[in-house]
Amino acid sequence: MNIFKRLFRIGQAEIHAAVDKMEDPVKMTEQGLRELRNDLTEATEAYAKVKALAIRTENDQAHCQQESMNYAEKAILIMQKAQSGQVDLVKAEDLAREALSLRRKYFAEAEELGGQVVALQQSSKEMLRNTEILKSNMEKWEKELRTLKARVKVSKATEQVNKQLAQLDNNGTIAMLERMKAKVEDQEALSKAYGEIARDKNSLKDELNSLLKDDSLSIEKDLKAIKEKLGIQDNTEGNNH
């Protein structure tokens, strides 16, 4: 059927050509899947109609076969009546001929319908097979579409990030950060230098205070006064004499 000729339309050259022209592949794939869903609906309806026609034709065939058998039995029955004298032989023969004629007519119709039944059943099987193929491909392509959408999102996000990174220093951002970094390092070095100067000053101050607080001379004076009061001669003076 014509609807199945479009089964692989998504993969046709015009789709690839459109993608090459930077058209949106997601939208085009969605459009292709919508058309295939319509095809699937039409194919399912067509299969149901052919299947129903095959069933009706098969029923008609069975009816013709039964009618053929019935008229064959009627021909025999009418001749049996003529044999028993219930019906005139000439009239019975005419009726038997009519019954046999109808038997052949229904038999021929049954044979013709039988051929139609075979053809319809074959068509319905082929349509069912094609419909199942289309349904299977639809499921596969829908999964691929979901994957494609996810890849497009990731690709766009990556492109945006890379673009931002590529354009990061266009407004001097990196240079500004470098200047700020250098300034902070200078401030840290200056602060460290002030700290070292302050520690040096405190060390000198402490040393000076230590010298000023040295009271060893005062202690010697106090000791000499005690000695003089007690009348102890200063060895230092004696040695001098």
Short mmCIF file of C-alpha atoms in Angstrom, two decimals:
data_model
loop_
_atom_site.label_atom_id
_atom_site.label_comp_id
_atom_site.label_asym_id
_atom_site.label_seq_id
_atom_site.Cartn_x
_atom_site.Cartn_y
_atom_site.Cartn_z
CA MET A 1 0.00 0.00 0.00
CA ASN A 2 1.10 3.58 -0.67
CA ILE A 3 1.20 4.54 3.01
CA PHE A 4 4.01 2.07 3.60
CA LYS A 5 6.19 3.67 0.94
CA ARG A 6 6.79 6.49 3.45
CA LEU A 7 7.98 4.11 6.15
CA PHE A 8 11.59 5.34 6.19
CA ARG A 9 10.90 8.96 5.31
CA ILE A 10 12.87 10.29 8.27
CA GLY A 11 16.05 8.85 6.85
CA GLN A 12 15.53 10.19 3.33
CA ALA A 13 17.98 12.52 1.63
CA GLU A 14 15.84 15.64 1.94
CA ILE A 15 15.97 15.38 5.74
CA HIS A 16 19.75 15.18 5.72
CA ALA A 17 19.93 18.07 3.28
CA ALA A 18 17.72 20.15 5.57
CA VAL A 19 19.90 19.33 8.57
CA ASP A 20 22.97 20.34 6.57
CA LYS A 21 21.29 23.72 6.00
CA MET A 22 21.19 24.19 9.78
CA GLU A 23 17.44 23.63 10.06
CA ASP A 24 16.24 22.43 13.46
CA PRO A 25 16.70 18.63 13.39
CA VAL A 26 14.49 18.14 16.47
CA LYS A 27 11.51 19.94 14.94
CA MET A 28 11.95 18.13 11.64
CA THR A 29 12.15 14.76 13.38
CA GLU A 30 9.03 15.58 15.40
CA GLN A 31 7.21 16.49 12.18
CA GLY A 32 8.34 13.24 10.57
CA LEU A 33 7.13 11.24 13.57
CA ARG A 34 3.76 13.01 13.50
CA GLU A 35 3.35 11.99 9.86
CA LEU A 36 4.36 8.44 10.69
CA ARG A 37 1.86 8.33 13.55
CA ASN A 38 -0.84 9.34 11.06
CA ASP A 39 0.42 6.63 8.72
CA LEU A 40 0.25 4.11 11.55
CA THR A 41 -3.34 5.11 12.32
CA GLU A 42 -4.30 4.80 8.66
CA ALA A 43 -2.51 1.46 8.37
CA THR A 44 -4.28 0.10 11.44
CA GLU A 45 -7.67 1.20 10.09
CA ALA A 46 -6.90 -0.28 6.66
CA TYR A 47 -5.83 -3.57 8.23
CA ALA A 48 -9.04 -3.74 10.26
CA LYS A 49 -11.13 -3.12 7.13
CA VAL A 50 -9.31 -5.77 5.08
CA LYS A 51 -9.54 -8.25 7.98
CA ALA A 52 -13.28 -7.59 8.32
CA LEU A 53 -13.75 -8.00 4.55
CA ALA A 54 -11.88 -11.30 4.65
CA ILE A 55 -14.17 -12.54 7.43
CA ARG A 56 -17.32 -11.47 5.57
CA THR A 57 -16.07 -13.06 2.35
CA GLU A 58 -15.27 -16.27 4.20
CA ASN A 59 -18.79 -16.28 5.64
CA ASP A 60 -20.24 -15.74 2.14
CA GLN A 61 -18.15 -18.63 0.85
CA ALA A 62 -19.44 -20.92 3.59
CA HIS A 63 -23.01 -19.85 2.77
CA CYS A 64 -22.56 -20.63 -0.96
CA GLN A 65 -21.02 -23.99 -0.14
CA GLN A 66 -23.99 -24.81 2.06
CA GLU A 67 -26.49 -23.68 -0.58
CA SER A 68 -24.70 -25.79 -3.22
CA MET A 69 -25.01 -28.84 -0.97
CA ASN A 70 -28.66 -28.03 -0.23
CA TYR A 71 -29.62 -27.84 -3.93
CA ALA A 72 -27.75 -31.09 -4.63
CA GLU A 73 -29.83 -32.76 -1.90
CA LYS A 74 -33.02 -31.20 -3.30
CA ALA A 75 -32.29 -32.63 -6.77
CA ILE A 76 -31.89 -36.07 -5.26
CA LEU A 77 -34.99 -35.63 -3.12
CA ILE A 78 -37.23 -34.59 -6.04
CA MET A 79 -36.09 -37.55 -8.12
CA GLN A 80 -36.80 -39.85 -5.19
CA LYS A 81 -40.35 -38.48 -5.09
CA ALA A 82 -40.73 -39.11 -8.82
CA GLN A 83 -39.47 -42.62 -8.29
CA SER A 84 -42.13 -43.24 -5.65
CA GLY A 85 -44.83 -41.74 -7.89
CA GLN A 86 -45.44 -38.71 -5.70
CA VAL A 87 -44.36 -36.32 -8.47
CA ASP A 88 -44.61 -36.56 -12.23
CA LEU A 89 -41.31 -37.74 -13.70
CA VAL A 90 -41.10 -35.01 -16.36
CA LYS A 91 -41.87 -32.30 -13.84
CA ALA A 92 -39.46 -33.87 -11.36
CA GLU A 93 -36.68 -33.84 -13.94
CA ASP A 94 -37.29 -30.16 -14.67
CA LEU A 95 -37.15 -29.33 -10.97
CA ALA A 96 -34.04 -31.49 -10.54
CA ARG A 97 -32.34 -29.70 -13.44
CA GLU A 98 -33.15 -26.32 -11.83
CA ALA A 99 -31.82 -27.51 -8.49
CA LEU A 100 -28.63 -28.85 -10.11
CA SER A 101 -28.21 -25.57 -11.99
CA LEU A 102 -28.46 -23.62 -8.74
CA ARG A 103 -26.05 -26.09 -7.11
CA ARG A 104 -23.45 -25.40 -9.79
CA LYS A 105 -24.07 -21.65 -9.52
CA TYR A 106 -23.48 -21.61 -5.74
CA PHE A 107 -20.53 -23.97 -6.10
CA ALA A 108 -18.87 -21.63 -8.62
CA GLU A 109 -19.54 -18.64 -6.35
CA ALA A 110 -18.05 -20.54 -3.42
CA GLU A 111 -14.93 -21.29 -5.44
CA GLU A 112 -14.58 -17.64 -6.49
CA LEU A 113 -15.12 -16.43 -2.95
CA GLY A 114 -12.55 -18.95 -1.74
CA GLY A 115 -9.95 -17.33 -3.99
CA GLN A 116 -10.91 -13.91 -2.65
CA VAL A 117 -10.64 -15.17 0.93
CA VAL A 118 -7.09 -16.41 0.31
CA ALA A 119 -6.09 -13.10 -1.30
CA LEU A 120 -7.67 -11.03 1.47
CA GLN A 121 -6.09 -13.13 4.21
CA GLN A 122 -2.71 -12.76 2.52
CA SER A 123 -3.20 -8.99 2.23
CA SER A 124 -4.27 -8.70 5.85
CA LYS A 125 -1.20 -10.67 7.01
CA GLU A 126 1.08 -8.45 4.96
CA MET A 127 -0.59 -5.31 6.27
CA LEU A 128 -0.33 -6.57 9.84
CA ARG A 129 3.36 -7.31 9.36
CA ASN A 130 3.99 -3.86 7.89
CA THR A 131 1.98 -2.24 10.67
CA GLU A 132 4.05 -4.05 13.30
CA ILE A 133 7.26 -2.94 11.55
CA LEU A 134 6.03 0.65 11.50
CA LYS A 135 5.03 0.49 15.17
CA SER A 136 8.42 -0.96 16.13
CA ASN A 137 10.25 1.73 14.16
CA MET A 138 8.07 4.41 15.73
CA GLU A 139 9.08 3.27 19.21
CA LYS A 140 12.76 3.21 18.19
CA TRP A 141 12.63 6.65 16.54
CA GLU A 142 10.76 8.17 19.48
CA LYS A 143 13.51 6.95 21.81
CA GLU A 144 16.11 8.37 19.44
CA LEU A 145 14.22 11.67 19.42
CA ARG A 146 14.32 11.85 23.21
CA THR A 147 18.06 11.18 23.09
CA LEU A 148 18.47 13.80 20.37
CA LYS A 149 16.61 16.39 22.46
CA ALA A 150 18.87 15.69 25.44
CA ARG A 151 21.98 15.95 23.27
CA VAL A 152 20.78 19.23 21.79
CA LYS A 153 20.26 20.68 25.29
CA VAL A 154 23.73 19.58 26.40
CA SER A 155 25.26 20.86 23.18
CA LYS A 156 23.61 24.27 23.54
CA ALA A 157 24.62 24.55 27.19
CA THR A 158 28.20 23.55 26.38
CA GLU A 159 28.30 26.00 23.50
CA GLN A 160 27.08 28.81 25.76
CA VAL A 161 29.66 28.03 28.45
CA ASN A 162 32.48 27.78 25.91
CA LYS A 163 31.35 31.02 24.31
CA GLN A 164 31.40 32.77 27.66
CA LEU A 165 34.86 31.39 28.40
CA ALA A 166 36.10 32.46 24.98
CA GLN A 167 34.77 35.99 25.50
CA LEU A 168 35.70 36.20 29.17
CA ASP A 169 38.59 38.68 28.77
CA ASN A 170 36.89 40.85 26.16
CA ASN A 171 35.87 43.30 28.88
CA GLY A 172 39.20 43.07 30.75
CA THR A 173 37.86 40.79 33.47
CA ILE A 174 40.97 38.64 33.68
CA ALA A 175 43.28 41.67 33.58
CA MET A 176 41.22 43.30 36.33
CA LEU A 177 41.46 40.16 38.46
CA GLU A 178 45.20 40.04 37.92
CA ARG A 179 45.53 43.69 38.99
CA MET A 180 43.42 43.03 42.07
CA LYS A 181 45.53 39.98 42.87
CA ALA A 182 48.75 42.01 42.56
CA LYS A 183 47.30 44.78 44.72
CA VAL A 184 46.29 42.32 47.42
CA GLU A 185 49.74 40.73 47.34
CA ASP A 186 51.31 44.19 47.69
CA GLN A 187 49.06 44.98 50.63
CA GLU A 188 49.90 41.65 52.26
CA ALA A 189 53.66 42.30 51.78
CA LEU A 190 53.33 45.83 53.20
CA SER A 191 51.40 44.54 56.17
CA LYS A 192 54.05 41.91 56.79
CA ALA A 193 56.80 44.57 56.58
CA TYR A 194 55.01 46.79 59.11
CA GLY A 195 54.69 43.81 61.39
CA GLU A 196 58.39 43.05 61.19
CA ILE A 197 59.29 46.72 61.84
CA ALA A 198 56.99 46.78 64.85
CA ARG A 199 58.58 43.60 66.23
CA ASP A 200 62.09 45.08 65.74
CA LYS A 201 61.12 48.30 67.52
CA ASN A 202 59.64 46.37 70.43
CA SER A 203 62.85 44.33 70.71
CA LEU A 204 65.07 47.43 70.90
CA LYS A 205 62.71 49.05 73.37
CA ASP A 206 62.76 45.99 75.58
CA GLU A 207 66.56 45.87 75.46
CA LEU A 208 66.79 49.55 76.39
CA ASN A 209 64.37 49.15 79.26
CA SER A 210 66.34 46.21 80.49
CA LEU A 211 69.55 48.26 80.59
CA LEU A 212 67.84 51.16 82.30
CA LYS A 213 66.38 48.92 84.94
CA ASP A 214 69.81 47.39 85.83
CA ASP A 215 70.20 48.37 89.54
CA SER A 216 73.50 46.56 90.26
CA LEU A 217 75.31 49.90 91.02
CA SER A 218 72.65 50.89 93.50
CA ILE A 219 73.04 47.58 95.33
CA GLU A 220 76.82 48.11 95.66
CA LYS A 221 76.24 51.53 97.17
CA ASP A 222 73.82 50.07 99.71
CA LEU A 223 76.31 47.31 100.59
CA LYS A 224 79.13 49.86 101.06
CA ALA A 225 76.98 51.94 103.39
CA ILE A 226 76.24 48.91 105.55
CA LYS A 227 79.92 48.06 105.72
CA GLU A 228 80.83 51.61 106.79
CA LYS A 229 78.19 51.57 109.47
CA LEU A 230 79.50 48.32 110.87
CA GLY A 231 83.11 49.44 110.60
CA ILE A 232 84.05 46.80 108.05
CA GLN A 233 86.93 47.91 105.98
CA ASP A 234 86.30 47.78 102.26
CA ASN A 235 88.72 45.24 100.76
CA THR A 236 88.77 47.18 97.62
CA GLU A 237 90.14 50.25 99.37
CA GLY A 238 92.67 48.16 101.34
CA ASN A 239 93.96 46.60 98.24
CA ASN A 240 94.29 50.04 96.73
CA HIS A 241 96.57 51.09 99.62
#
